[in-house]
GROMACS .gro file of C-alpha atoms in nm:
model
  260
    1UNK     CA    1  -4.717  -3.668  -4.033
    2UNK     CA    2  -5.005  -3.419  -3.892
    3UNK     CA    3  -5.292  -3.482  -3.610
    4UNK     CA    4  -5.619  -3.397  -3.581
    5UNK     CA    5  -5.851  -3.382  -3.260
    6UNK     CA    6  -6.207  -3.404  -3.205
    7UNK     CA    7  -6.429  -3.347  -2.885
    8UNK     CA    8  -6.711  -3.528  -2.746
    9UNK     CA    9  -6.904  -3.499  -2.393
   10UNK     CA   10  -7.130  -3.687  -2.191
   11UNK     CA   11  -7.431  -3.557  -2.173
   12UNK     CA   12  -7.374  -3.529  -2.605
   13UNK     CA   13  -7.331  -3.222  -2.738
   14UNK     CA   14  -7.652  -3.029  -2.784
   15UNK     CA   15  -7.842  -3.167  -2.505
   16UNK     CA   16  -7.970  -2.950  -2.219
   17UNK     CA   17  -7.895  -2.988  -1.896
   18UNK     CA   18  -7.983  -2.873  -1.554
   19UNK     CA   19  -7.864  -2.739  -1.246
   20UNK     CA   20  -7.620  -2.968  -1.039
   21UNK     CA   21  -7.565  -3.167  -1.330
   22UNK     CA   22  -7.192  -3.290  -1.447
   23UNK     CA   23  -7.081  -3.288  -1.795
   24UNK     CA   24  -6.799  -3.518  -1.895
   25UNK     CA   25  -6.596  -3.410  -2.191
   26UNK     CA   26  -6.295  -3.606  -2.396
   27UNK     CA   27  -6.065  -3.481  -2.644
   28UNK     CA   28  -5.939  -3.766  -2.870
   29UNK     CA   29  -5.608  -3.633  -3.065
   30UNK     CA   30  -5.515  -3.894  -3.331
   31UNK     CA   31  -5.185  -3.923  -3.547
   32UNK     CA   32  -5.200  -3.928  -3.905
   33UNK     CA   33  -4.959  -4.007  -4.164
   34UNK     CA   34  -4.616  -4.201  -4.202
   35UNK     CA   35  -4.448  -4.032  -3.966
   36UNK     CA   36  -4.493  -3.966  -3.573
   37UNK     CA   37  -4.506  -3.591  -3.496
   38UNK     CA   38  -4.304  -3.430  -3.216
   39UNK     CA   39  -4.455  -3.132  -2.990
   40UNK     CA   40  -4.830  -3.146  -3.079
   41UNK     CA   41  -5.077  -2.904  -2.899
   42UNK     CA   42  -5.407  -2.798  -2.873
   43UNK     CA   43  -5.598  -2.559  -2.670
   44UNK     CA   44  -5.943  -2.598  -2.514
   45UNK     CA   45  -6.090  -2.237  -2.394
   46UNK     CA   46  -6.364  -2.300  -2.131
   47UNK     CA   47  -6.438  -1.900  -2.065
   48UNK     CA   48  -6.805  -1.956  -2.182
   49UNK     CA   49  -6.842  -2.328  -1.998
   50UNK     CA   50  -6.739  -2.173  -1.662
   51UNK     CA   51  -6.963  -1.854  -1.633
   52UNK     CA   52  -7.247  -2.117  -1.596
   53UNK     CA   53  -7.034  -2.445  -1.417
   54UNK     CA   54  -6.728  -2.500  -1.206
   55UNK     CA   55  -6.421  -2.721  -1.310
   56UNK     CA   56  -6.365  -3.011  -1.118
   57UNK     CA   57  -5.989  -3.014  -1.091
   58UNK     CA   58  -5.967  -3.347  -1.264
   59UNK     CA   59  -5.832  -3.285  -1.629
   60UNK     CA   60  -5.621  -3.577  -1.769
   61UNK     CA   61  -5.465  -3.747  -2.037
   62UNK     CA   62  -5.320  -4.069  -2.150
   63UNK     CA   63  -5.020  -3.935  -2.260
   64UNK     CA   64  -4.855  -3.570  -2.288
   65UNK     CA   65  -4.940  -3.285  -2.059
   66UNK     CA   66  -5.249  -3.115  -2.002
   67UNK     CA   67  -5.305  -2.827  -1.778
   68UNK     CA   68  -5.608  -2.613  -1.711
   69UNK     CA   69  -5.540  -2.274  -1.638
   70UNK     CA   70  -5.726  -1.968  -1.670
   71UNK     CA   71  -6.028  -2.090  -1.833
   72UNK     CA   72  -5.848  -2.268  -2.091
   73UNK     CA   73  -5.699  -2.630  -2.124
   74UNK     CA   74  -5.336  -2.688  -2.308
   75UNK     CA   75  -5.264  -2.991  -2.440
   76UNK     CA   76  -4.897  -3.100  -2.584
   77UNK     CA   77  -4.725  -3.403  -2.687
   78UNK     CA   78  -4.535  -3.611  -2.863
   79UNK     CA   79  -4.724  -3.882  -3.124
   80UNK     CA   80  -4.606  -4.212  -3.233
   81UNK     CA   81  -4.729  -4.358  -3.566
   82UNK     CA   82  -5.117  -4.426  -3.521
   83UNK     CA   83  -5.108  -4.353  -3.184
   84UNK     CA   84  -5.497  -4.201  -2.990
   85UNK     CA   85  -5.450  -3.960  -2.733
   86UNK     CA   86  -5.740  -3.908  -2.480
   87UNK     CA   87  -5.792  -3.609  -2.290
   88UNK     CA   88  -6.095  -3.625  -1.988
   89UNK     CA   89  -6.206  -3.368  -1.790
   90UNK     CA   90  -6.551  -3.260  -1.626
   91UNK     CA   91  -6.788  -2.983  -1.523
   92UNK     CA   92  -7.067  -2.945  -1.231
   93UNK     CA   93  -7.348  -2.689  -1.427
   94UNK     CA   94  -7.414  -2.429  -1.142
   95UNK     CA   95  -7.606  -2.217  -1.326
   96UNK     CA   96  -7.582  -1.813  -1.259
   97UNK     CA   97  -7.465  -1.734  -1.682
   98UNK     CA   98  -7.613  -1.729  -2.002
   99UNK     CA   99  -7.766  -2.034  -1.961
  100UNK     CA  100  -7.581  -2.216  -2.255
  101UNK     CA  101  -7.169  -2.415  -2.201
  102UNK     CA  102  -7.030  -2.380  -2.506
  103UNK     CA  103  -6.640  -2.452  -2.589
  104UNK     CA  104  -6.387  -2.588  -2.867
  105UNK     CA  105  -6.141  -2.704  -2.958
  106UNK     CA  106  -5.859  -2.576  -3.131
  107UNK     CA  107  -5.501  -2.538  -3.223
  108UNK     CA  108  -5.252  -2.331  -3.388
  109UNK     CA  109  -4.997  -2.581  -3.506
  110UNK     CA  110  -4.979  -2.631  -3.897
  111UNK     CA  111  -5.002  -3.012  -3.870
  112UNK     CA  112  -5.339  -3.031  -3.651
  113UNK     CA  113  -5.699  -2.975  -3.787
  114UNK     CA  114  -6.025  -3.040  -3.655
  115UNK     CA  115  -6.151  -3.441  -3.762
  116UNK     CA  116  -6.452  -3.257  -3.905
  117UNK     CA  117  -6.674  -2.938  -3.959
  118UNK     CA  118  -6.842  -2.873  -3.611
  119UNK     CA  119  -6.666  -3.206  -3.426
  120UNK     CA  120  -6.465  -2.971  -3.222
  121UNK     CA  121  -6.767  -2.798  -3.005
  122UNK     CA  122  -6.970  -2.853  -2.771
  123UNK     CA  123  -7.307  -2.701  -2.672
  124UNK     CA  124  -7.521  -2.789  -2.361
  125UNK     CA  125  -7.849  -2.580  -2.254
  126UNK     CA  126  -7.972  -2.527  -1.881
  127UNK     CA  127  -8.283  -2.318  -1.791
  128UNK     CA  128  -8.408  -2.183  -1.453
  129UNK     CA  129  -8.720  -2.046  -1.359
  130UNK     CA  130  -8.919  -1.747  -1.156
  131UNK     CA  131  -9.231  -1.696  -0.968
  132UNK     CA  132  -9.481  -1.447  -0.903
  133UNK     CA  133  -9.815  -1.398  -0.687
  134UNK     CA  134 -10.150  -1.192  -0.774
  135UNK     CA  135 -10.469  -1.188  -0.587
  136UNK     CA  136 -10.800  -1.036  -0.616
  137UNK     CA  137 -10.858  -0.822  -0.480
  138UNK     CA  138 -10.530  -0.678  -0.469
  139UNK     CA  139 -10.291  -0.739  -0.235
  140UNK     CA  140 -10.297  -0.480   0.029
  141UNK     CA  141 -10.689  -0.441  -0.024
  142UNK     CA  142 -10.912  -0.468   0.309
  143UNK     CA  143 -11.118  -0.736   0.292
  144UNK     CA  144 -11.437  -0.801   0.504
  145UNK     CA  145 -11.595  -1.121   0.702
  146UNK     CA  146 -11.770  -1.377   0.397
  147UNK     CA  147 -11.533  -1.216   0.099
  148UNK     CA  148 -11.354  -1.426  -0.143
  149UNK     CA  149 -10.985  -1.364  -0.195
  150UNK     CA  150 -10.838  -1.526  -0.541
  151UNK     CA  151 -10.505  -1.586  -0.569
  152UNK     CA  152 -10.306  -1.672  -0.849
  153UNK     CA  153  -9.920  -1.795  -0.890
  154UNK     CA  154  -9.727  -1.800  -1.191
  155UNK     CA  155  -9.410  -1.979  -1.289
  156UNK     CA  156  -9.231  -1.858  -1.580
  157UNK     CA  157  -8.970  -2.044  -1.744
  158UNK     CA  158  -8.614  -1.834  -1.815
  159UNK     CA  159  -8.331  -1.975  -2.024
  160UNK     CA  160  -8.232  -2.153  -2.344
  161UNK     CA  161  -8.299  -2.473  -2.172
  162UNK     CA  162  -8.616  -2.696  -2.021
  163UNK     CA  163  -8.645  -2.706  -1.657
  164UNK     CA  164  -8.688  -3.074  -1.515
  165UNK     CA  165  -8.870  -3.124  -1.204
  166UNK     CA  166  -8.942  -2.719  -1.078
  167UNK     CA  167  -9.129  -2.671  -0.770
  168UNK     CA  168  -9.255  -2.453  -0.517
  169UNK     CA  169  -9.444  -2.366  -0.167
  170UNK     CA  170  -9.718  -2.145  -0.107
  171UNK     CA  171  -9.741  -2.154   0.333
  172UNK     CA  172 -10.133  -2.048   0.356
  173UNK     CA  173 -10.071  -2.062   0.751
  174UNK     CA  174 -10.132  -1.710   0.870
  175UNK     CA  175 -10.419  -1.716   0.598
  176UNK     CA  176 -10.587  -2.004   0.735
  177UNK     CA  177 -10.664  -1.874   1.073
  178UNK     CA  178 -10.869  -1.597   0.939
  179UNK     CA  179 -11.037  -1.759   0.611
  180UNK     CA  180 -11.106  -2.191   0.526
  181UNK     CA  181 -10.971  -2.267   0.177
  182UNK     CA  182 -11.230  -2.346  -0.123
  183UNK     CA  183 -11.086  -2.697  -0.236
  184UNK     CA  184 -11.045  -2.547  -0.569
  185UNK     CA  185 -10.640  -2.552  -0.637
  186UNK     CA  186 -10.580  -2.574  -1.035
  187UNK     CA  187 -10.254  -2.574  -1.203
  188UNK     CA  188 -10.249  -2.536  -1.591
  189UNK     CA  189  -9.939  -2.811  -1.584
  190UNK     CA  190  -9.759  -3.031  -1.374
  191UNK     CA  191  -9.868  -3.124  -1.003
  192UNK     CA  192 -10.036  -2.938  -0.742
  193UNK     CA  193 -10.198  -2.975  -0.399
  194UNK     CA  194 -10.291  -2.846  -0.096
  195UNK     CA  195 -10.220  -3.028   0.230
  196UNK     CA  196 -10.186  -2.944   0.595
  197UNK     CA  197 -10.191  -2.547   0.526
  198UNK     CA  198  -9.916  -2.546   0.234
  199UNK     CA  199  -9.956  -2.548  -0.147
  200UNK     CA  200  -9.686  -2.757  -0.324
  201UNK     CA  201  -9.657  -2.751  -0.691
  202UNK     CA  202  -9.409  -2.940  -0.896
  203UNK     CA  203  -9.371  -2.986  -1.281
  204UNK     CA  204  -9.107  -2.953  -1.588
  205UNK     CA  205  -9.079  -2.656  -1.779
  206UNK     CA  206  -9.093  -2.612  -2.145
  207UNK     CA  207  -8.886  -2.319  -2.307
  208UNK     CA  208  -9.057  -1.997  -2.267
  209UNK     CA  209  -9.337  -2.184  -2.080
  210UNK     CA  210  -9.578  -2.011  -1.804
  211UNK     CA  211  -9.748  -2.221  -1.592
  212UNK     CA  212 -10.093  -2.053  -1.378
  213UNK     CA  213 -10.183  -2.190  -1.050
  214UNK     CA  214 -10.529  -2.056  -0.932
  215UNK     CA  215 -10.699  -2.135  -0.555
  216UNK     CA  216 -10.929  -1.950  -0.330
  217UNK     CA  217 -11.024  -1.880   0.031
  218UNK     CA  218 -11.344  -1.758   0.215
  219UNK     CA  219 -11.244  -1.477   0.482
  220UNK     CA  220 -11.428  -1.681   0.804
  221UNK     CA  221 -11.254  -1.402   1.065
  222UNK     CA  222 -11.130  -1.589   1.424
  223UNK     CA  223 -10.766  -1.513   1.371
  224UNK     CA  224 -10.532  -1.205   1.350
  225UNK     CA  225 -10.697  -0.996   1.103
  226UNK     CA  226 -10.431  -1.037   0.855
  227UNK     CA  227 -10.411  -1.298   0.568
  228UNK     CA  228 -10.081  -1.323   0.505
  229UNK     CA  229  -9.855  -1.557   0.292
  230UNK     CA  230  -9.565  -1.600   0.048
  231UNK     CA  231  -9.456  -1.812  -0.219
  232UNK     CA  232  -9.131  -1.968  -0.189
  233UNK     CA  233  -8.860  -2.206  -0.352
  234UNK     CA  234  -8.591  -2.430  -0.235
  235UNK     CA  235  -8.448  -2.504  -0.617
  236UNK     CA  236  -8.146  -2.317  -0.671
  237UNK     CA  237  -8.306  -2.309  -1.029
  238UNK     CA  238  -8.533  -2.076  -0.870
  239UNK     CA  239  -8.331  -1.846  -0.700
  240UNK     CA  240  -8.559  -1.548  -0.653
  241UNK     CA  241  -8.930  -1.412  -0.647
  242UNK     CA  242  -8.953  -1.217  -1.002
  243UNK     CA  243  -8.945  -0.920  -0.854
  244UNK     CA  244  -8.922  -0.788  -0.504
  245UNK     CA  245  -9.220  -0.823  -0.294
  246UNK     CA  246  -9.365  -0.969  -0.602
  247UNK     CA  247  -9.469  -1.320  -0.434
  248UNK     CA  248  -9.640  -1.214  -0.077
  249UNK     CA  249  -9.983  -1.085  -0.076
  250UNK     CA  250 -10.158  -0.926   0.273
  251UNK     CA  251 -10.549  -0.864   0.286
  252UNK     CA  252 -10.676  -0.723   0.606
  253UNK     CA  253 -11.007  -0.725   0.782
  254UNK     CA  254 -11.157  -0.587   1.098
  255UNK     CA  255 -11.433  -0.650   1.404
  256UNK     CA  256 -11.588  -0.523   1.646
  257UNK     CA  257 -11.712  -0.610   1.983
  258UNK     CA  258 -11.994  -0.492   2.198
  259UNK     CA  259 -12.087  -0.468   2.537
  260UNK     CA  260 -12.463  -0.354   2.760
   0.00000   0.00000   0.00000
């Protein structure tokens, strides 16, 4: 008799994936042949799964022993005629690798062999996603009373995989006591407003994908003499500005007072 094993996963192979996500994965082993087969084994080698996800201690089978150890699942037992073994176990993507879990299966006993060409791997995509902020003028420039400062946010798509549902904050606070915003918020995709001082913009990300958010503000003076703000992110997709200091901008103005 001889075996031969297969792998399948939940999301299915080749699909991306995102952040936070779990990915199921079974092994089927099957017995072939006349006879049952004593001592079968397999190995699964998860190194480039768990640079971008963490196990989650829950590997099983319906018959034999399987251990994950390492960064690599082993598999043996014993199979009676036309007997299916299953193997389960499961991943939570937490990004922070290449952006692609990719494993297979394999074995170095004589009697087992892949079911078929490419049924033994498993692929799954995630992407993630940074941020930068321009203005004009430049940020650092002083500004007077009645000038228009431009800003403009970009979101930039990283990664083999899309990016569902990315988002972000722009607090316009300490700019709003010294300027009034121009109603004029665009976004080149997905969803953006401006509400109660903060600019929120949402949307999914195409690979390679660089989406332009544009608004303005008058400088109307009355506050601090700084306009001041940052964009931010809570998605761990999103873990940093592009670059540092990259995604605050400051424009200063002055006054003066007078007196008889």
């Amino acid at each position: 008799g001889w075996f031969t094993y297969a792998k399948d996963s939940v999301p299915a192979p080749g699909s991306d994936v995102q952040v936070g996500d779990t990915v199921e994965y079974t092994v089927t082993v099957t017995q072939e042949g006349p006879v049952g087969i004593e001592d079968a084994s397999l190995v699964d080698d998860l190194s480039a799964v768990l640079d971008d996800a963490s196990y989650n201690d829950d590997a099983a089978a319906s018959s034999g022993e399987v251990a994950i150890e390492d960064g690599v699942l082993s598999w043996s037992g014993d199979l009676a005629l036309g007997e299916v073994v299953t193997i389960t176990y499961s991943v939570t993507v937490t990004g922070g690798g290449d952006g692609t879990l990719a494993n297979v299966v394999t074995s170095d006993d004589p009697r087992g062999g892949c079911v078929e060409e490419g049924g033994c791997v498993t692929t799954h995509d995630y992407g993630w996603y940074v941020f930068a902020k321009e203005s004009a003028p430049g940020s650092g420039t002083q500004v007077e009373i009645g000038d228009t400062v431009e800003y403009m946010v970009t979101v930039t798509q990283e990664g083999p995989g899309m990016v569902e549902g990315a988002s972000l904050v722009d607090d316009l606070s300490a700019v709003l006591d010294d300027a009034s915003y121009n109603d004029d918020v665009t976004a080149s995709a997905g969803e953006v407003s401006v509400e109660d001082g903060v600019l929120r913009w949402s949307g999914d990300l195409e690979v390679g994908q660089v989406v332009t958010i544009g608004y303005s503000v008058t400088v109307t003076g009355g506050g601090d003499g700084t306009l001041a703000n940052v964009v931010t992110s809570e998605d761990p997709r999103a873990p940093e500005c592009a670059e540092e200091g990259g995604c605050v901008t400051t424009h200063e103005y002055g006054w003066f007072t007078y007196a008889k």
